[in-house]
mmCIF file of C-alpha atoms in Angstrom:
data_model
loop_
_atom_site.group_PDB
_atom_site.id
_atom_site.type_symbol
_atom_site.label_atom_id
_atom_site.label_comp_id
_atom_site.label_asym_id
_atom_site.label_seq_id
_atom_site.Cartn_x
_atom_site.Cartn_y
_atom_site.Cartn_z
ATOM 1 C CA UNK A 25 -6.160 -23.105 -16.057
ATOM 2 C CA UNK A 26 -7.668 -21.996 -12.769
ATOM 3 C CA UNK A 27 -4.632 -23.253 -10.843
ATOM 4 C CA UNK A 28 -2.303 -21.255 -13.100
ATOM 5 C CA UNK A 29 -4.243 -18.066 -12.494
ATOM 6 C CA UNK A 30 -4.331 -18.692 -8.745
ATOM 7 C CA UNK A 31 -0.592 -19.397 -8.539
ATOM 8 C CA UNK A 32 0.120 -16.220 -10.450
ATOM 9 C CA UNK A 33 -2.289 -14.184 -8.351
ATOM 10 C CA UNK A 34 -0.817 -15.386 -5.058
ATOM 11 C CA UNK A 35 2.711 -14.532 -6.138
ATOM 12 C CA UNK A 36 1.604 -11.103 -7.266
ATOM 13 C CA UNK A 37 -0.258 -10.619 -3.995
ATOM 14 C CA UNK A 38 2.918 -11.173 -1.999
ATOM 15 C CA UNK A 39 4.798 -8.790 -4.262
ATOM 16 C CA UNK A 40 2.055 -6.183 -4.140
ATOM 17 C CA UNK A 41 1.927 -6.128 -0.350
ATOM 18 C CA UNK A 42 5.680 -5.618 -0.174
ATOM 19 C CA UNK A 43 5.720 -3.021 -2.932
ATOM 20 C CA UNK A 44 3.184 -0.692 -1.351
ATOM 21 C CA UNK A 45 0.190 -2.838 -2.277
ATOM 22 C CA UNK A 46 0.028 -1.738 -5.918
ATOM 23 C CA UNK A 47 -1.507 -4.802 -7.565
ATOM 24 C CA UNK A 48 -0.464 -5.600 -11.136
ATOM 25 C CA UNK A 49 -2.508 -7.855 -13.407
ATOM 26 C CA UNK A 50 -1.072 -11.174 -14.499
ATOM 27 C CA UNK A 51 -2.334 -10.736 -18.030
ATOM 28 C CA UNK A 52 -2.563 -7.046 -18.823
ATOM 29 C CA UNK A 53 0.133 -4.714 -20.064
ATOM 30 C CA UNK A 54 2.885 -3.560 -17.667
ATOM 31 C CA UNK A 55 2.099 -0.819 -15.195
ATOM 32 C CA UNK A 56 4.404 2.092 -14.611
ATOM 33 C CA UNK A 57 6.939 1.456 -11.864
ATOM 34 C CA UNK A 58 6.925 4.172 -9.229
ATOM 35 C CA UNK A 59 9.028 2.902 -6.350
ATOM 36 C CA UNK A 60 12.548 3.859 -5.473
ATOM 37 C CA UNK A 61 15.742 2.168 -6.674
ATOM 38 C CA UNK A 62 16.257 -1.176 -4.983
ATOM 39 C CA UNK A 63 12.613 -2.238 -4.849
ATOM 40 C CA UNK A 64 13.434 -5.319 -6.931
ATOM 41 C CA UNK A 65 15.425 -6.782 -4.060
ATOM 42 C CA UNK A 66 12.400 -6.779 -1.729
ATOM 43 C CA UNK A 67 10.275 -8.256 -4.492
ATOM 44 C CA UNK A 68 12.828 -11.006 -5.037
ATOM 45 C CA UNK A 69 12.494 -11.986 -1.389
ATOM 46 C CA UNK A 70 8.695 -12.143 -1.653
ATOM 47 C CA UNK A 71 8.799 -14.213 -4.842
ATOM 48 C CA UNK A 72 11.411 -16.615 -3.472
ATOM 49 C CA UNK A 73 9.367 -17.114 -0.307
ATOM 50 C CA UNK A 74 6.383 -17.983 -2.480
ATOM 51 C CA UNK A 75 8.480 -20.352 -4.615
ATOM 52 C CA UNK A 76 9.709 -22.069 -1.438
ATOM 53 C CA UNK A 77 6.102 -22.887 -0.511
ATOM 54 C CA UNK A 78 5.608 -24.925 -3.718
ATOM 55 C CA UNK A 79 6.237 -28.642 -4.108
ATOM 56 C CA UNK A 80 9.461 -29.802 -5.774
ATOM 57 C CA UNK A 81 7.882 -30.314 -9.192
ATOM 58 C CA UNK A 82 6.631 -26.747 -9.335
ATOM 59 C CA UNK A 83 9.893 -25.375 -7.941
ATOM 60 C CA UNK A 84 11.776 -26.983 -10.836
ATOM 61 C CA UNK A 85 9.640 -25.011 -13.298
ATOM 62 C CA UNK A 86 10.986 -21.843 -11.693
ATOM 63 C CA UNK A 87 14.639 -22.924 -11.607
ATOM 64 C CA UNK A 88 15.730 -19.561 -13.012
ATOM 65 C CA UNK A 89 14.415 -17.829 -9.891
ATOM 66 C CA UNK A 90 17.681 -17.593 -7.953
ATOM 67 C CA UNK A 91 19.603 -14.718 -6.449
ATOM 68 C CA UNK A 92 18.203 -11.272 -5.776
ATOM 69 C CA UNK A 93 17.777 -9.830 -9.289
ATOM 70 C CA UNK A 94 14.328 -10.873 -10.568
ATOM 71 C CA UNK A 95 14.619 -8.472 -13.506
ATOM 72 C CA UNK A 96 17.537 -10.436 -14.947
ATOM 73 C CA UNK A 97 16.723 -13.824 -16.489
ATOM 74 C CA UNK A 98 13.870 -14.804 -14.150
ATOM 75 C CA UNK A 99 11.319 -16.603 -16.288
ATOM 76 C CA UNK A 100 7.901 -14.935 -16.375
ATOM 77 C CA UNK A 101 9.178 -11.664 -14.894
ATOM 78 C CA UNK A 102 9.063 -8.317 -16.695
ATOM 79 C CA UNK A 103 10.483 -5.047 -15.368
ATOM 80 C CA UNK A 104 10.114 -1.577 -16.847
ATOM 81 C CA UNK A 105 13.597 -0.809 -15.607
ATOM 82 C CA UNK A 106 16.269 -3.045 -14.089
ATOM 83 C CA UNK A 107 16.322 -1.046 -10.870
ATOM 84 C CA UNK A 108 12.657 -0.130 -10.503
ATOM 85 C CA UNK A 109 11.234 -3.552 -9.848
ATOM 86 C CA UNK A 110 8.743 -6.089 -11.135
ATOM 87 C CA UNK A 111 5.867 -4.654 -13.144
ATOM 88 C CA UNK A 112 4.523 -7.819 -14.757
ATOM 89 C CA UNK A 113 4.345 -11.499 -13.847
ATOM 90 C CA UNK A 114 3.148 -13.929 -16.515
ATOM 91 C CA UNK A 115 3.136 -17.663 -15.768
ATOM 92 C CA UNK A 116 0.234 -18.519 -18.055
ATOM 93 C CA UNK A 117 0.445 -21.895 -19.868
ATOM 94 C CA UNK A 118 3.457 -22.702 -17.725
ATOM 95 C CA UNK A 119 2.367 -26.116 -16.488
ATOM 96 C CA UNK A 120 2.013 -25.254 -12.819
ATOM 97 C CA UNK A 121 -0.034 -27.885 -11.022
ATOM 98 C CA UNK A 122 -1.323 -28.599 -7.553
ATOM 99 C CA UNK A 123 -2.949 -26.618 -4.775
ATOM 100 C CA UNK A 124 -2.177 -23.058 -3.860
ATOM 101 C CA UNK A 125 -2.715 -21.107 -0.701
ATOM 102 C CA UNK A 126 -0.674 -23.285 1.682
ATOM 103 C CA UNK A 127 0.735 -20.193 3.354
ATOM 104 C CA UNK A 128 -0.354 -20.217 7.001
ATOM 105 C CA UNK A 129 1.096 -16.938 8.303
ATOM 106 C CA UNK A 130 1.566 -13.528 6.724
ATOM 107 C CA UNK A 131 3.209 -11.023 9.048
ATOM 108 C CA UNK A 132 3.978 -7.631 7.477
ATOM 109 C CA UNK A 133 3.428 -5.493 10.567
ATOM 110 C CA UNK A 134 5.465 -2.391 11.404
ATOM 111 C CA UNK A 135 6.357 -1.328 7.870
ATOM 112 C CA UNK A 136 5.401 1.562 5.601
ATOM 113 C CA UNK A 137 3.134 -0.345 3.230
ATOM 114 C CA UNK A 138 0.418 1.743 1.599
ATOM 115 C CA UNK A 139 -2.380 1.475 -0.933
ATOM 116 C CA UNK A 140 -5.383 -0.813 -0.727
ATOM 117 C CA UNK A 141 -5.445 -4.340 0.642
ATOM 118 C CA UNK A 142 -5.818 -6.364 -2.584
ATOM 119 C CA UNK A 143 -9.041 -8.331 -3.047
ATOM 120 C CA UNK A 144 -6.980 -11.341 -4.133
ATOM 121 C CA UNK A 145 -6.028 -11.865 -0.503
ATOM 122 C CA UNK A 146 -9.217 -13.910 -0.244
ATOM 123 C CA UNK A 147 -7.555 -16.693 -2.254
ATOM 124 C CA UNK A 148 -5.265 -17.515 0.658
ATOM 125 C CA UNK A 149 -7.721 -20.027 2.035
ATOM 126 C CA UNK A 150 -5.313 -21.746 4.439
ATOM 127 C CA UNK A 151 -4.022 -18.577 6.038
ATOM 128 C CA UNK A 152 -4.144 -18.868 9.828
ATOM 129 C CA UNK A 153 -2.639 -15.519 10.816
ATOM 130 C CA UNK A 154 -2.771 -12.206 8.921
ATOM 131 C CA UNK A 155 -0.924 -9.304 10.543
ATOM 132 C CA UNK A 156 -0.903 -6.029 8.589
ATOM 133 C CA UNK A 157 -0.937 -3.684 11.589
ATOM 134 C CA UNK A 158 1.106 -0.500 11.857
ATOM 135 C CA UNK A 159 1.319 0.359 8.164
ATOM 136 C CA UNK A 160 -0.295 2.971 5.914
ATOM 137 C CA UNK A 161 -2.937 0.861 4.176
ATOM 138 C CA UNK A 162 -5.923 2.858 2.926
ATOM 139 C CA UNK A 163 -9.233 2.105 1.247
ATOM 140 C CA UNK A 164 -11.818 -0.309 2.564
ATOM 141 C CA UNK A 165 -11.415 -3.822 3.924
ATOM 142 C CA UNK A 166 -12.246 -6.105 0.973
ATOM 143 C CA UNK A 167 -15.258 -8.402 1.290
ATOM 144 C CA UNK A 168 -12.976 -11.201 0.089
ATOM 145 C CA UNK A 169 -11.425 -11.331 3.568
ATOM 146 C CA UNK A 170 -14.439 -13.454 4.451
ATOM 147 C CA UNK A 171 -13.144 -16.219 2.171
ATOM 148 C CA UNK A 172 -10.196 -16.999 4.454
ATOM 149 C CA UNK A 173 -12.125 -19.568 6.473
ATOM 150 C CA UNK A 174 -9.062 -20.874 8.353
ATOM 151 C CA UNK A 175 -8.148 -17.470 9.754
ATOM 152 C CA UNK A 176 -7.530 -17.447 13.497
ATOM 153 C CA UNK A 177 -6.040 -13.977 13.956
ATOM 154 C CA UNK A 178 -6.723 -10.870 11.860
ATOM 155 C CA UNK A 179 -4.972 -7.639 12.776
ATOM 156 C CA UNK A 180 -5.400 -4.585 10.526
ATOM 157 C CA UNK A 181 -5.050 -2.035 13.310
ATOM 158 C CA UNK A 182 -3.284 1.309 13.109
ATOM 159 C CA UNK A 183 -3.650 1.942 9.391
ATOM 160 C CA UNK A 184 -5.767 4.431 7.418
ATOM 161 C CA UNK A 185 -8.595 2.100 6.457
ATOM 162 C CA UNK A 186 -12.031 3.557 5.715
ATOM 163 C CA UNK A 187 -15.482 2.265 4.868
ATOM 164 C CA UNK A 188 -17.517 -0.332 6.742
ATOM 165 C CA UNK A 189 -16.522 -3.566 8.410
ATOM 166 C CA UNK A 190 -17.472 -6.149 5.757
ATOM 167 C CA UNK A 191 -20.294 -8.422 6.852
ATOM 168 C CA UNK A 192 -18.351 -11.320 5.301
ATOM 169 C CA UNK A 193 -16.081 -11.324 8.366
ATOM 170 C CA UNK A 194 -18.928 -13.226 9.979
ATOM 171 C CA UNK A 195 -17.920 -16.183 7.776
ATOM 172 C CA UNK A 196 -14.606 -16.576 9.622
ATOM 173 C CA UNK A 197 -15.913 -19.230 11.970
ATOM 174 C CA UNK A 198 -12.440 -20.095 13.326
ATOM 175 C CA UNK A 199 -11.488 -16.500 14.152
ATOM 176 C CA UNK A 200 -10.313 -15.933 17.716
ATOM 177 C CA UNK A 201 -8.727 -12.474 17.565
ATOM 178 C CA UNK A 202 -9.942 -9.468 15.558
ATOM 179 C CA UNK A 203 -8.095 -6.148 15.794
ATOM 180 C CA UNK A 204 -9.294 -3.215 13.669
ATOM 181 C CA UNK A 205 -8.550 -0.343 16.048
ATOM 182 C CA UNK A 206 -7.021 3.041 15.137
ATOM 183 C CA UNK A 207 -8.348 3.375 11.608
ATOM 184 C CA UNK A 208 -11.141 5.510 10.131
ATOM 185 C CA UNK A 209 -13.624 2.670 9.699
ATOM 186 C CA UNK A 210 -17.232 3.874 9.528
ATOM 187 C CA UNK A 211 -20.732 2.450 9.379
ATOM 188 C CA UNK A 212 -22.337 0.159 11.901
ATOM 189 C CA UNK A 213 -20.973 -2.933 13.601
ATOM 190 C CA UNK A 214 -22.365 -5.777 11.461
ATOM 191 C CA UNK A 215 -24.784 -8.191 13.111
ATOM 192 C CA UNK A 216 -22.843 -10.996 11.428
ATOM 193 C CA UNK A 217 -20.037 -10.649 13.970
ATOM 194 C CA UNK A 218 -22.327 -12.620 16.250
ATOM 195 C CA UNK A 219 -21.444 -15.726 14.222
ATOM 196 C CA UNK A 220 -17.864 -15.610 15.535
ATOM 197 C CA UNK A 221 -18.466 -18.097 18.332
ATOM 198 C CA UNK A 222 -14.744 -18.661 19.024
ATOM 199 C CA UNK A 223 -13.755 -14.993 19.190
ATOM 200 C CA UNK A 224 -12.126 -13.966 22.454
ATOM 201 C CA UNK A 225 -10.633 -10.588 21.454
ATOM 202 C CA UNK A 226 -12.614 -7.885 19.623
ATOM 203 C CA UNK A 227 -10.957 -4.467 19.457
ATOM 204 C CA UNK A 228 -12.723 -1.868 17.297
ATOM 205 C CA UNK A 229 -11.776 1.213 19.318
ATOM 206 C CA UNK A 230 -10.642 4.525 17.846
ATOM 207 C CA UNK A 231 -12.634 4.490 14.618
ATOM 208 C CA UNK A 232 -15.730 6.289 13.296
ATOM 209 C CA UNK A 233 -18.253 3.517 13.865
ATOM 210 C CA UNK A 234 -21.853 4.576 14.363
ATOM 211 C CA UNK A 235 -25.211 2.992 15.126
ATOM 212 C CA UNK A 236 -26.137 0.780 18.066
ATOM 213 C CA UNK A 237 -24.110 -2.018 19.582
ATOM 214 C CA UNK A 238 -25.788 -5.049 17.959
ATOM 215 C CA UNK A 239 -27.583 -7.458 20.276
ATOM 216 C CA UNK A 240 -25.849 -10.299 18.405
ATOM 217 C CA UNK A 241 -22.674 -9.399 20.260
ATOM 218 C CA UNK A 242 -24.148 -11.393 23.132
ATOM 219 C CA UNK A 243 -23.659 -14.580 21.095
ATOM 220 C CA UNK A 244 -19.863 -14.304 21.252
ATOM 221 C CA UNK A 245 -19.716 -16.074 24.583
ATOM 222 C CA UNK A 246 -15.949 -16.702 24.441
ATOM 223 C CA UNK A 247 -15.125 -12.979 24.455
ATOM 224 C CA UNK A 248 -12.735 -11.898 27.184
ATOM 225 C CA UNK A 249 -11.606 -8.563 25.696
ATOM 226 C CA UNK A 250 -14.177 -6.189 24.145
ATOM 227 C CA UNK A 251 -13.074 -2.658 23.280
ATOM 228 C CA UNK A 252 -15.479 -0.390 21.369
ATOM 229 C CA UNK A 253 -14.397 2.947 22.845
ATOM 230 C CA UNK A 254 -13.753 6.206 20.956
ATOM 231 C CA UNK A 255 -16.366 5.770 18.241
ATOM 232 C CA UNK A 256 -19.787 7.324 17.564
ATOM 233 C CA UNK A 257 -21.930 4.438 18.780
ATOM 234 C CA UNK A 258 -25.357 5.371 20.119
ATOM 235 C CA UNK A 259 -28.385 3.768 21.702
ATOM 236 C CA UNK A 260 -28.517 1.636 24.836
ATOM 237 C CA UNK A 261 -26.009 -0.932 25.997
ATOM 238 C CA UNK A 262 -27.718 -4.187 24.941
ATOM 239 C CA UNK A 263 -28.975 -6.429 27.720
ATOM 240 C CA UNK A 264 -27.443 -9.381 25.845
ATOM 241 C CA UNK A 265 -24.009 -8.153 26.880
ATOM 242 C CA UNK A 266 -24.678 -9.967 30.138
ATOM 243 C CA UNK A 267 -24.159 -13.261 28.274
ATOM 244 C CA UNK A 268 -20.438 -12.538 27.936
ATOM 245 C CA UNK A 269 -19.515 -14.064 31.265
ATOM 246 C CA UNK A 270 -15.852 -14.549 30.306
ATOM 247 C CA UNK A 271 -15.236 -10.829 29.778
ATOM 248 C CA UNK A 272 -12.317 -9.401 31.729
ATOM 249 C CA UNK A 273 -12.139 -6.080 29.842
ATOM 250 C CA UNK A 274 -15.060 -3.957 28.601
ATOM 251 C CA UNK A 275 -14.405 -0.423 27.336
ATOM 252 C CA UNK A 276 -17.262 1.593 25.812
ATOM 253 C CA UNK A 277 -16.097 5.103 26.727
ATOM 254 C CA UNK A 278 -16.184 8.131 24.403
ATOM 255 C CA UNK A 279 -19.293 7.192 22.454
ATOM 256 C CA UNK A 280 -22.872 8.514 22.463
ATOM 257 C CA UNK A 281 -24.484 5.626 24.315
ATOM 258 C CA UNK A 282 -27.702 6.428 26.159
ATOM 259 C CA UNK A 283 -30.217 4.793 28.452
ATOM 260 C CA UNK A 284 -29.405 2.976 31.645
ATOM 261 C CA UNK A 285 -26.693 0.490 32.519
ATOM 262 C CA UNK A 286 -28.364 -2.926 32.103
ATOM 263 C CA UNK A 287 -28.728 -4.982 35.264
ATOM 264 C CA UNK A 288 -27.339 -7.946 33.304
ATOM 265 C CA UNK A 289 -23.891 -6.368 33.550
ATOM 266 C CA UNK A 290 -23.789 -7.972 36.989
ATOM 267 C CA UNK A 291 -23.367 -11.335 35.240
ATOM 268 C CA UNK A 292 -19.855 -10.356 34.141
ATOM 269 C CA UNK A 293 -18.209 -11.690 37.269
ATOM 270 C CA UNK A 294 -14.782 -12.078 35.608
ATOM 271 C CA UNK A 295 -14.623 -8.380 34.729
ATOM 272 C CA UNK A 296 -11.568 -6.480 35.993
ATOM 273 C CA UNK A 297 -11.831 -3.352 33.800
ATOM 274 C CA UNK A 298 -15.075 -1.496 33.006
ATOM 275 C CA UNK A 299 -14.973 1.937 31.348
ATOM 276 C CA UNK A 300 -18.260 3.646 30.407
ATOM 277 C CA UNK A 301 -17.339 7.317 30.807
ATOM 278 C CA UNK A 302 -17.999 10.082 28.240
ATOM 279 C CA UNK A 303 -21.391 8.811 27.113
ATOM 280 C CA UNK A 304 -24.981 9.924 27.727
ATOM 281 C CA UNK A 305 -25.881 7.085 30.063
ATOM 282 C CA UNK A 306 -28.580 7.930 32.611
ATOM 283 C CA UNK A 307 -30.470 6.357 35.484
ATOM 284 C CA UNK A 308 -29.187 4.664 38.620
ATOM 285 C CA UNK A 309 -26.193 2.377 38.890
ATOM 286 C CA UNK A 310 -27.690 -1.137 39.068
ATOM 287 C CA UNK A 311 -27.210 -2.920 42.366
ATOM 288 C CA UNK A 312 -26.034 -5.988 40.445
ATOM 289 C CA UNK A 313 -22.741 -4.209 39.836
ATOM 290 C CA UNK A 314 -21.870 -5.397 43.327
ATOM 291 C CA UNK A 315 -21.414 -8.868 41.829
ATOM 292 C CA UNK A 316 -18.269 -7.683 40.044
ATOM 293 C CA UNK A 317 -15.904 -8.632 42.832
ATOM 294 C CA UNK A 318 -12.874 -8.839 40.518
ATOM 295 C CA UNK A 319 -13.324 -5.294 39.239
ATOM 296 C CA UNK A 320 -10.170 -3.194 39.573
ATOM 297 C CA UNK A 321 -11.035 -0.183 37.398
ATOM 298 C CA UNK A 322 -14.487 1.386 37.058
#
């Protein structure tokens, strides 16, 4: 039974992301369709892509899923109106078997998708790349993102996301690139990000983050690109930042950082770009900054 629910949920997830992220239940009554004429054609593409990811036995159970009109004779599909798209998907007791979540890449960038990122996205346990940048997604980042343990690249930048960065992102032990810039994300940077030992890009700029830069950031020793600028971060620059010896880019400008520049910044000998302007930093420039022989912009 669990497999049937998961298959249904994954298919609906793909549909929901393409149809402005309005998630419909697999078992409840139909929801009112609100999209423009022709939405069904985009939904057909999403459903057929999902069907294509199944093994041959499961594909045969969905043999009626052909063409581009899911509202006409597609088993398990219900539409409020032939032209307004899928409003209900019911594959319960359908005999689907096997493993779900074999999708490795979801790239929906540069569209006009809106609504919340559905919590069911966490069921895509084999997803390697998730690119939802440059859309109109709103609401908070679901904690369930932390269930996608195979994720290597997560890009939710340039949307309208709010709320905190979920601490569960610290569970993504394989993550190498994290882009959340140009949203309205608030709260503090979670200490749990320090668990991301393979991360080499962290871009959180242009949000409403507050609180100090966590000392745990010094544990991400593979980082080469760290951008925290244009937030409301305060407190001192942590001394542990000197552990990030692979950094080539460090931008902390336009925050409310205070205290002195730590002498440990001289350990960042690969640094080519360092921007600390528009803060409340005081004290002398440490002499160790002379170690930054590759620095181009200061």
